[in-house]
XYZ file of C-alpha atoms in Angstrom:
655
model
C -57.458 -21.721 8.102
C -54.618 -20.642 5.854
C -56.310 -17.312 5.118
C -56.939 -16.726 8.823
C -53.266 -17.422 9.556
C -52.163 -14.906 6.965
C -54.489 -12.315 8.440
C -53.131 -12.986 11.917
C -49.536 -12.659 10.695
C -50.274 -9.375 8.975
C -52.016 -8.078 12.042
C -49.028 -9.106 14.192
C -46.646 -7.355 11.839
C -48.737 -4.203 11.930
C -48.868 -4.370 15.716
C -45.058 -4.402 16.075
C -43.419 -1.235 17.239
C -40.564 0.291 15.228
C -38.111 -0.873 17.905
C -39.363 -4.468 17.668
C -39.184 -4.403 13.881
C -35.634 -3.012 14.047
C -34.630 -5.827 16.415
C -36.088 -8.404 14.026
C -34.231 -6.859 11.090
C -31.039 -6.783 13.145
C -31.376 -10.464 14.028
C -32.047 -11.381 10.398
C -28.977 -9.446 9.290
C -26.876 -11.189 11.953
C -27.987 -14.612 10.714
C -27.190 -13.636 7.130
C -23.713 -12.356 7.993
C -22.982 -15.432 10.070
C -24.018 -17.713 7.199
C -21.809 -15.761 4.787
C -18.888 -16.030 7.178
C -19.170 -19.781 7.591
C -19.449 -20.335 3.846
C -16.392 -18.224 3.076
C -14.384 -19.628 5.987
C -14.932 -23.229 4.949
C -14.029 -22.376 1.348
C -10.654 -20.945 2.418
C -9.783 -23.449 5.155
C -7.382 -25.350 2.864
C -5.602 -22.106 1.987
C -5.114 -21.221 5.652
C -3.595 -24.631 6.323
C -1.140 -24.094 3.454
C -0.413 -20.544 4.635
C 0.596 -21.792 8.073
C 3.027 -24.204 6.427
C 4.449 -21.396 4.294
C 5.068 -19.196 7.327
C 6.721 -22.143 9.089
C 8.997 -22.693 6.102
C 10.252 -19.111 6.257
C 10.705 -19.267 10.033
C 12.807 -22.441 9.769
C 10.181 -24.931 10.979
C 10.485 -26.999 7.821
C 10.047 -30.563 9.076
C 6.625 -32.143 9.304
C 5.778 -33.122 12.865
C 5.581 -36.835 12.036
C 8.913 -36.807 10.165
C 10.643 -34.950 12.977
C 9.254 -37.402 15.547
C 10.477 -40.367 13.479
C 13.978 -38.890 13.186
C 14.246 -38.229 16.903
C 13.065 -41.739 17.647
C 15.880 -43.091 15.466
C 18.402 -40.770 17.073
C 18.908 -38.815 13.863
C 19.162 -34.999 13.867
C 16.430 -33.041 11.991
C 18.856 -30.709 10.214
C 17.450 -27.493 8.716
C 19.490 -25.256 6.432
C 16.990 -22.451 5.809
C 17.510 -21.239 2.242
C 13.943 -19.915 1.879
C 14.415 -16.931 4.184
C 17.232 -15.275 2.160
C 15.117 -15.481 -0.996
C 12.126 -13.872 0.722
C 14.371 -11.164 2.143
C 15.828 -10.515 -1.319
C 12.340 -10.008 -2.765
C 11.374 -7.792 0.172
C 14.539 -5.741 -0.278
C 13.824 -5.291 -3.976
C 10.416 -3.842 -3.068
C 11.886 -1.478 -0.483
C 14.456 -0.224 -2.997
C 11.743 0.416 -5.601
C 8.915 1.873 -3.550
C 6.033 3.593 -5.289
C 4.470 6.965 -4.656
C 0.780 7.922 -4.679
C -0.074 11.074 -6.623
C -3.379 12.793 -7.396
C -4.111 14.349 -10.777
C -7.146 16.648 -11.170
C -9.977 15.854 -13.557
C -11.135 19.484 -13.792
C -9.155 22.524 -14.889
C -10.022 24.499 -11.789
C -8.472 21.871 -9.502
C -5.049 21.945 -11.152
C -3.577 24.139 -8.426
C -4.922 21.942 -5.606
C -3.452 18.571 -6.530
C -0.098 19.550 -5.018
C -1.773 20.077 -1.647
C -3.504 16.700 -1.841
C -0.410 14.822 -3.009
C 1.882 16.387 -0.430
C -0.784 16.057 2.256
C -1.147 12.375 1.427
C 2.613 11.913 1.690
C 2.657 13.699 5.023
C -0.142 11.559 6.467
C 1.455 8.386 5.112
C 4.783 9.358 6.634
C 3.169 9.975 10.016
C 1.386 6.609 9.822
C 4.534 4.789 8.577
C 2.379 3.533 5.744
C 5.286 2.466 3.529
C 6.570 0.064 6.175
C 3.130 -1.458 6.715
C 2.595 -1.899 2.971
C 6.026 -3.504 2.612
C 5.182 -5.874 5.462
C 1.965 -6.874 3.697
C 3.941 -7.394 0.483
C 6.194 -9.861 2.335
C 3.056 -11.769 3.390
C 2.052 -11.925 -0.266
C 5.435 -13.316 -1.255
C 5.138 -15.966 1.456
C 1.532 -17.170 1.411
C 0.005 -15.405 -1.602
C -2.132 -12.836 0.237
C -1.294 -9.608 2.041
C -3.704 -7.201 3.709
C -3.544 -3.526 4.729
C -6.194 -1.787 6.832
C -6.880 1.951 6.521
C -8.667 3.614 9.412
C -8.883 6.696 11.611
C -7.651 6.455 15.192
C -9.394 8.701 17.721
C -7.750 7.270 20.838
C -4.610 9.425 20.640
C -6.089 12.381 18.752
C -9.715 13.522 19.185
C -9.675 14.861 15.624
C -8.563 11.501 14.253
C -5.198 10.273 12.990
C -4.819 8.427 9.714
C -3.518 4.897 10.357
C -2.431 2.044 8.106
C -1.874 -1.393 9.623
C -0.646 -4.647 8.192
C -3.186 -7.358 8.978
C -2.382 -10.991 9.669
C -3.604 -12.856 6.550
C -4.859 -15.720 8.710
C -7.394 -13.345 10.307
C -9.024 -12.460 6.990
C -11.954 -14.269 5.372
C -12.966 -13.186 1.882
C -15.825 -13.752 -0.526
C -15.600 -17.317 -1.832
C -16.947 -16.229 -5.236
C -14.252 -13.563 -5.803
C -11.848 -14.550 -8.591
C -10.098 -11.363 -9.760
C -6.663 -10.214 -8.661
C -6.598 -8.336 -5.373
C -10.202 -9.516 -4.867
C -11.558 -6.419 -6.581
C -14.798 -8.298 -7.320
C -15.397 -9.353 -3.697
C -18.786 -8.510 -2.253
C -17.889 -9.067 1.397
C -14.857 -9.320 3.669
C -14.511 -10.581 7.231
C -11.822 -10.273 9.858
C -11.876 -12.555 12.893
C -9.585 -11.099 15.541
C -8.780 -12.687 18.885
C -8.289 -10.266 21.769
C -8.467 -10.014 25.538
C -11.831 -9.507 27.165
C -10.587 -6.215 28.602
C -9.762 -4.920 25.118
C -13.147 -6.043 23.785
C -14.904 -4.210 26.608
C -12.928 -1.085 25.821
C -13.993 -1.221 22.171
C -17.662 -1.922 22.972
C -18.373 -0.516 26.444
C -22.155 -0.586 26.026
C -22.348 -4.254 24.971
C -23.241 -7.130 27.262
C -20.056 -9.073 28.204
C -21.885 -12.287 27.323
C -22.142 -11.056 23.720
C -18.440 -10.188 23.321
C -17.386 -13.544 21.932
C -18.053 -14.860 18.428
C -17.297 -18.475 19.336
C -19.159 -19.584 16.220
C -16.487 -17.918 14.078
C -13.490 -19.890 15.265
C -11.776 -22.472 13.111
C -9.175 -23.907 15.421
C -7.088 -26.445 13.513
C -9.946 -27.027 11.115
C -12.502 -27.903 13.812
C -15.405 -25.497 13.534
C -17.208 -24.630 16.778
C -20.711 -24.669 15.358
C -22.508 -26.136 18.364
C -21.484 -23.735 21.154
C -24.548 -21.992 22.507
C -24.634 -18.738 24.525
C -25.507 -20.553 27.753
C -22.743 -23.167 27.377
C -19.324 -22.967 29.012
C -16.118 -23.068 27.010
C -13.878 -25.929 28.099
C -10.951 -24.546 26.072
C -11.049 -21.156 27.830
C -10.491 -21.237 31.577
C -11.948 -18.498 33.706
C -15.169 -16.560 33.712
C -16.177 -14.063 31.050
C -15.592 -11.331 33.591
C -11.919 -12.278 33.709
C -9.995 -9.621 31.817
C -7.320 -12.111 30.718
C -9.699 -14.468 28.902
C -9.604 -14.455 25.112
C -12.583 -13.655 22.916
C -13.130 -13.375 19.172
C -14.658 -10.328 17.483
C -15.628 -10.496 13.802
C -15.603 -7.379 11.637
C -17.842 -7.720 8.586
C -17.730 -5.358 5.615
C -20.054 -5.820 2.668
C -21.896 -3.904 0.001
C -25.515 -4.160 -1.019
C -27.500 -2.664 -3.865
C -29.879 0.180 -3.143
C -32.335 2.078 -5.327
C -31.901 5.847 -5.137
C -33.232 8.827 -7.057
C -31.025 11.581 -8.470
C -32.956 14.862 -8.558
C -31.616 17.817 -10.542
C -32.511 21.276 -9.257
C -33.859 23.249 -12.268
C -32.711 26.570 -10.809
C -29.087 25.698 -9.958
C -28.498 22.599 -12.069
C -27.055 20.714 -9.078
C -27.944 17.059 -8.458
C -29.108 15.695 -5.143
C -29.594 12.109 -4.010
C -32.765 11.153 -2.144
C -34.976 8.206 -1.359
C -37.242 7.029 -4.216
C -40.363 7.574 -2.082
C -39.425 11.196 -1.412
C -38.625 11.665 -5.087
C -42.100 10.391 -6.009
C -43.716 12.907 -3.645
C -41.576 15.692 -5.087
C -42.502 14.693 -8.626
C -46.241 14.711 -7.843
C -46.083 18.110 -6.163
C -44.089 19.555 -9.059
C -46.611 18.171 -11.549
C -49.467 19.750 -9.573
C -47.727 23.111 -9.893
C -47.066 22.597 -13.592
C -43.312 22.214 -13.106
C -41.070 19.549 -14.603
C -38.350 17.996 -12.436
C -35.517 15.854 -13.811
C -35.433 12.645 -11.732
C -33.237 9.639 -12.525
C -33.651 6.380 -10.607
C -30.498 4.284 -10.395
C -29.096 1.353 -8.428
C -25.913 2.055 -6.461
C -23.643 0.182 -4.103
C -23.825 0.991 -0.418
C -20.958 -0.250 1.754
C -21.687 -1.221 5.353
C -19.629 -2.418 8.311
C -20.653 -4.380 11.397
C -18.867 -5.861 14.402
C -20.157 -9.271 15.422
C -19.958 -11.202 18.654
C -22.848 -13.286 19.838
C -24.964 -10.592 18.174
C -24.384 -7.425 16.163
C -22.368 -5.224 18.503
C -22.174 -2.190 16.223
C -23.185 -1.308 12.665
C -22.025 1.753 10.719
C -21.437 2.858 7.131
C -18.076 1.900 5.709
C -15.335 4.297 6.903
C -13.887 4.190 3.372
C -17.015 5.481 1.636
C -17.792 3.489 -1.483
C -14.889 1.055 -1.005
C -13.573 -1.518 1.433
C -11.288 -0.241 4.179
C -9.006 -3.228 3.511
C -6.607 -3.470 0.573
C -5.646 -6.957 -0.578
C -2.456 -7.963 -2.414
C -2.632 -11.324 -4.175
C 0.123 -13.536 -5.524
C -0.254 -16.317 -8.086
C -3.640 -17.884 -8.758
C -4.508 -21.495 -7.912
C -7.262 -21.878 -10.481
C -8.673 -25.210 -9.316
C -8.886 -24.214 -5.647
C -9.823 -20.580 -6.333
C -7.086 -19.403 -3.996
C -3.688 -17.722 -4.119
C -0.130 -18.727 -3.294
C 3.274 -17.087 -3.033
C 6.780 -18.062 -4.033
C 7.283 -20.254 -0.942
C 4.980 -23.030 -2.150
C 7.193 -24.081 -5.104
C 10.210 -24.003 -2.776
C 8.702 -26.401 -0.228
C 9.689 -29.731 -1.776
C 13.239 -28.715 -2.827
C 13.884 -27.334 0.670
C 12.484 -30.422 2.373
C 14.418 -32.814 0.146
C 17.607 -30.852 0.742
C 17.053 -31.122 4.492
C 16.345 -34.853 4.258
C 19.433 -35.561 2.166
C 21.592 -33.521 4.526
C 20.207 -35.431 7.494
C 20.662 -38.745 5.698
C 24.229 -37.873 4.728
C 25.128 -37.043 8.312
C 23.496 -40.257 9.507
C 25.459 -42.345 6.998
C 28.695 -40.659 8.017
C 27.918 -41.301 11.669
C 27.137 -44.961 11.085
C 30.211 -45.772 8.982
C 33.724 -46.235 10.317
C 36.042 -43.297 10.525
C 39.386 -45.084 10.687
C 40.540 -48.000 12.876
C 41.705 -51.587 12.429
C 40.215 -55.026 12.069
C 42.496 -57.586 13.741
C 42.574 -60.949 15.477
C 43.116 -61.172 19.218
C 46.430 -63.020 18.852
C 47.748 -60.603 16.222
C 49.547 -58.505 18.870
C 51.366 -59.604 21.982
C 49.882 -56.879 24.210
C 46.566 -55.344 23.134
C 46.656 -52.477 25.652
C 50.171 -51.444 24.645
C 49.221 -51.670 20.973
C 46.140 -49.468 21.439
C 48.179 -46.911 23.387
C 50.945 -46.715 20.806
C 48.818 -46.917 17.649
C 47.536 -43.363 17.842
C 50.840 -41.750 18.867
C 52.902 -40.100 16.162
C 56.399 -41.588 15.878
C 55.608 -44.533 18.168
C 56.316 -48.173 17.260
C 53.463 -50.659 17.549
C 54.638 -54.260 17.928
C 52.685 -57.159 16.427
C 53.135 -60.945 16.496
C 55.390 -62.516 13.910
C 53.528 -63.353 10.688
C 50.593 -61.030 11.405
C 51.273 -58.654 8.528
C 52.003 -61.452 6.048
C 48.942 -63.496 6.924
C 46.564 -60.497 6.758
C 45.471 -61.017 10.332
C 45.216 -57.197 10.587
C 43.720 -54.687 8.104
C 42.402 -51.129 8.146
C 38.693 -50.340 8.258
C 37.382 -48.964 4.915
C 36.729 -45.210 4.683
C 33.099 -43.977 4.492
C 31.655 -44.324 1.009
C 28.394 -42.588 0.060
C 26.117 -43.996 -2.642
C 26.866 -42.873 -6.179
C 24.986 -39.716 -7.175
C 24.129 -38.750 -3.606
C 26.013 -35.472 -3.715
C 24.576 -34.634 -7.140
C 21.031 -35.125 -5.874
C 21.700 -32.985 -2.824
C 23.197 -30.194 -4.945
C 20.257 -30.463 -7.330
C 17.790 -30.034 -4.457
C 19.674 -27.024 -3.078
C 19.834 -25.386 -6.511
C 16.163 -26.126 -7.155
C 15.172 -24.008 -4.154
C 16.443 -20.939 -5.932
C 15.292 -22.045 -9.389
C 11.722 -22.699 -8.226
C 11.428 -19.175 -6.833
C 12.779 -17.409 -9.930
C 15.330 -15.464 -7.864
C 18.833 -15.743 -9.306
C 22.218 -15.324 -7.649
C 22.582 -11.745 -8.872
C 19.436 -10.657 -7.038
C 20.628 -12.507 -3.945
C 24.031 -10.829 -4.196
C 25.797 -14.218 -4.115
C 27.298 -14.298 -7.600
C 31.056 -14.621 -7.074
C 32.250 -14.781 -10.675
C 33.914 -11.707 -12.118
C 31.435 -10.223 -14.573
C 30.677 -6.810 -15.972
C 28.410 -4.545 -13.969
C 26.117 -4.103 -16.964
C 25.666 -7.868 -17.238
C 24.916 -8.201 -13.536
C 22.382 -5.375 -13.742
C 20.662 -7.016 -16.707
C 20.425 -10.322 -14.865
C 18.917 -8.562 -11.873
C 16.357 -7.016 -14.199
C 15.618 -10.477 -15.621
C 14.867 -11.738 -12.114
C 12.615 -8.739 -11.511
C 10.755 -9.587 -14.726
C 9.845 -12.977 -13.265
C 8.523 -11.244 -10.147
C 6.743 -8.493 -12.113
C 3.248 -9.899 -11.513
C 3.836 -9.748 -7.762
C 4.868 -6.093 -7.943
C 1.934 -5.337 -10.238
C -0.473 -6.543 -7.547
C 1.227 -4.193 -5.103
C 0.797 -1.294 -7.526
C -2.891 -2.100 -7.895
C -3.337 -2.308 -4.130
C -1.670 1.077 -3.693
C -4.198 2.565 -6.096
C -6.947 1.301 -3.800
C -5.084 2.705 -0.802
C -4.724 6.048 -2.575
C -8.458 6.258 -3.296
C -9.380 5.434 0.295
C -6.823 7.926 1.593
C -8.252 10.603 -0.722
C -11.772 9.936 0.589
C -10.621 10.183 4.196
C -8.732 13.416 3.488
C -11.717 15.020 1.781
C -14.314 13.736 4.260
C -12.657 13.610 7.681
C -9.184 15.165 7.628
C -9.877 18.504 5.881
C -10.534 20.208 9.197
C -7.816 22.836 9.071
C -5.026 20.628 10.379
C -1.557 21.700 9.312
C 0.537 19.586 6.965
C 4.085 20.022 5.754
C 4.557 20.207 1.991
C 7.567 20.818 -0.209
C 7.100 23.055 -3.221
C 9.646 24.849 -5.378
C 12.420 23.907 -2.988
C 10.764 25.552 0.034
C 9.017 23.774 2.901
C 5.619 25.213 3.728
C 3.104 24.565 6.475
C -0.403 24.876 5.065
C -3.851 24.007 6.460
C -5.986 21.329 4.847
C -9.350 22.995 4.290
C -12.418 21.358 2.823
C -12.770 23.856 -0.009
C -9.118 23.276 -0.947
C -9.355 19.476 -1.164
C -12.757 19.031 -2.818
C -13.054 17.747 -6.360
C -12.476 14.627 -8.422
C -8.962 13.298 -8.836
C -7.280 10.362 -10.536
C -4.889 8.246 -8.495
C -1.523 7.704 -10.194
C 1.192 5.371 -8.909
C 4.717 6.512 -9.714
C 8.240 5.757 -8.525
C 8.922 7.571 -5.282
C 11.834 10.034 -5.283
C 13.015 8.431 -2.028
C 13.350 5.036 -3.702
C 17.049 4.029 -3.716
C 16.769 2.430 -7.139
C 15.076 5.497 -8.595
C 17.658 7.785 -7.013
C 20.535 5.733 -8.390
C 19.166 5.558 -11.935
C 18.303 9.267 -12.144
C 21.586 10.412 -10.613
C 23.718 8.172 -12.841
C 21.867 9.364 -15.919
C 22.206 13.001 -14.887
C 25.945 12.740 -14.192
C 26.518 11.022 -17.532
C 24.932 13.887 -19.502
C 26.237 16.646 -17.211
C 29.282 17.473 -19.411
C 26.927 18.094 -22.333
C 24.354 20.265 -20.554
C 26.608 21.975 -17.999
C 26.095 25.379 -19.652
C 22.322 24.981 -19.393
C 22.228 24.181 -15.668
C 20.198 26.738 -13.720
C 19.268 26.893 -10.026
C 15.787 25.680 -10.952
C 17.285 22.555 -12.558
C 19.403 21.853 -9.492
C 16.320 22.191 -7.276
C 14.685 19.336 -9.172
C 17.792 17.133 -9.383
C 19.081 17.373 -5.806
C 16.419 15.028 -4.283
C 17.827 12.219 -6.454
C 21.426 12.778 -5.335
C 23.213 10.400 -2.932
C 23.875 13.267 -0.508
C 22.340 13.198 3.003
C 18.827 14.579 3.327
C 19.942 17.409 5.625
C 22.544 18.551 3.085
C 20.022 18.363 0.241
C 17.464 20.390 2.220
C 20.038 23.091 2.992
C 21.180 23.261 -0.629
C 17.597 23.537 -1.877
C 16.964 26.330 0.617
C 20.048 28.245 -0.520
C 19.257 27.773 -4.201
C 15.696 28.952 -3.676
C 16.907 32.256 -2.239
C 17.694 35.111 -4.675
C 21.421 35.515 -5.241
C 23.102 38.559 -3.619
C 25.125 40.595 -6.177
C 28.741 41.538 -5.511
C 29.739 45.223 -4.860
C 31.079 45.572 -8.398
C 27.834 44.192 -9.768
C 25.849 46.555 -7.562
C 27.913 49.555 -8.826
C 27.395 48.504 -12.439
C 23.700 48.059 -11.761
C 23.452 51.565 -10.237
C 25.273 53.115 -13.217
C 23.003 51.232 -15.596
C 19.932 52.396 -13.672
C 21.101 56.025 -13.709
C 21.869 55.859 -17.423
C 18.474 54.349 -18.083
C 16.780 57.062 -16.002
C 18.648 59.797 -17.915
C 17.572 58.298 -21.207
C 14.007 58.071 -19.958
C 14.075 61.744 -18.909
C 15.476 62.828 -22.287
C 12.893 60.782 -24.087
C 10.156 62.196 -21.856
C 11.264 65.827 -22.463
C 11.434 65.269 -26.210
C 8.049 63.645 -26.196
C 6.546 66.548 -24.223
C 8.041 69.075 -26.703
C 6.667 67.149 -29.625
C 3.262 66.906 -27.952
C 3.187 70.678 -27.281
C 4.163 71.495 -30.863
C 1.603 69.077 -32.192
C -1.038 70.616 -29.918
C -0.259 74.130 -31.135
C -0.434 73.028 -34.742
C -3.673 71.233 -34.075
C -5.107 74.396 -32.457
C -4.177 76.514 -35.466
C -5.715 73.989 -37.780
C -8.911 73.956 -35.728
C -9.028 77.801 -35.767
C -8.570 77.883 -39.529
C -11.332 75.340 -39.902
C -13.770 77.372 -37.804
C -12.849 80.568 -39.647
C -13.474 78.964 -43.010
C -16.787 77.514 -41.829
C -17.882 81.006 -40.653
C -16.990 82.511 -44.001
C -19.002 79.872 -45.846
C -21.970 80.418 -43.543
C -21.781 84.226 -44.092
C -21.745 83.825 -47.837
C -24.784 81.574 -47.709
C -26.801 84.044 -45.548
C -29.391 86.456 -47.261
C -28.528 90.216 -47.519
C -29.802 92.460 -44.657
C -31.089 96.196 -44.712
C -28.787 98.834 -43.237
C -29.484 99.679 -39.616
C -31.305 102.970 -38.550
C -29.186 105.670 -36.975
C -29.772 106.141 -33.303
C -31.053 102.499 -32.788
C -28.853 99.746 -31.749
C -28.067 97.095 -34.368
């Protein structure tokens, strides 16, 4: 029976059409991707809960819901003095003032002249896409929750030829490989992005898909409650309206992963070029070459192949990765939580100090409200007229009459002033100071140091604060390398179609086309300080002005062309100066007259030298001719002497 079943299964498999087999493979791939997504989502659910708290802390929502409800029930104000936001803004400002630049260095000698086109073209595309702002926004996410994401893609909606686009991605939309442990998730095998959008937008992205399939309800994790049991034929109680309603919300999952694939590298014996092909085709080629007595160099290797798919209730679309052999998403990670295999930013250590500071401030205000703020304690018979006493007690210069013996018998005394518990202020100041201490950002970096101190000392303390944050900036540098490699691939593969880019070279702006033969080749991605970085400009300009008195005699227009971009002058002024310096200088009339005299003198000397040389050549030629004649004459005489004697000729006959 078992053997018959196997035979039937094999026969059924052989009877399937290619379309049916493709559908089965597609369904199997969908189940695999969905299982990966659920595993990775559940592994990072705790991180997403913490990330939401971190974003609330920065936005000023720093009280837990139960604590805020208890305070309001008691009539106490939930005071929030947000000291987390200035620290995050200080770190973000430090990144903006020290932005990095992506450069490409050639690996081959022949490509040395082309790296300028690639580097300047990359800057131009990044400037058009406002890439620096998006990367800075992702860096702020990293400082807050420990993870920042940047997407690199081509947009064909506004330009049929494709525009390069970089977008900051909400970290809460991203799901990453649960087994990835390295910084920036460089060892991740798969990435997911679950994005919520309107049904109308989903239909615009996938016009050929069935509207019933445009919702990955299985992917949602709303407040930690996974919707695993929603079937395609079931209605969603949390989403009013029909699926045809354009205002209803749906979830689309983008999956990117890599898988190993066996390929054969065949080297052409005539040209020496290598070509990649399927192993089966390589086997056929090898057999045919062997039959002809030829030897073909074939290497079989395993390579990574990156794929991308959009998931709803099924696979809506599947394509190769738009970034080639890399992910189209760049991740920036903060500090590692080893036990949870997750990442966190500088907000997490500031949570408790900020919350305790808020609680002590609220408690202080409550104690001040509950205690007396002036007034008297007195007996009813201590004054003859209570109304007159109350009216006169608060008036300056008025006399308040009391009954005889009231002051001596202590029948009236003042209420004690508010007294806070000992050490309360010290604890509150400690909590406020701990917010800054836990982040590693000092007063100098915040710009709040009010003591008079030397500028050198303040600069050194700012550098000390930047040293504490160095690991965060190192992750950004590593992410920009990934961005640079993806941008290089897109330039070489999709954007080298002759489009014009603006580049600056030797002080002159040029408009050049990006052609495929001008951008091909292998390049290394180097991250350097950008000339537009305010910190870099300030350091270079201060250093240059300090050594200017020493090297003033060596300053040339070429030196000024290189130094002007680092000056504090406006960009328009710098561009005009570079244009003027790049032009050849016009000589004055006196200089032109001197130049003409010098040219005429030089021409006269050249003519004299030419005439003298011609005379010498003629004389030498005449002497050489005489010498040659003497040589021939001597040779004739020697030949005549060596000849035998001849008989005298007969008269009347010619000799």
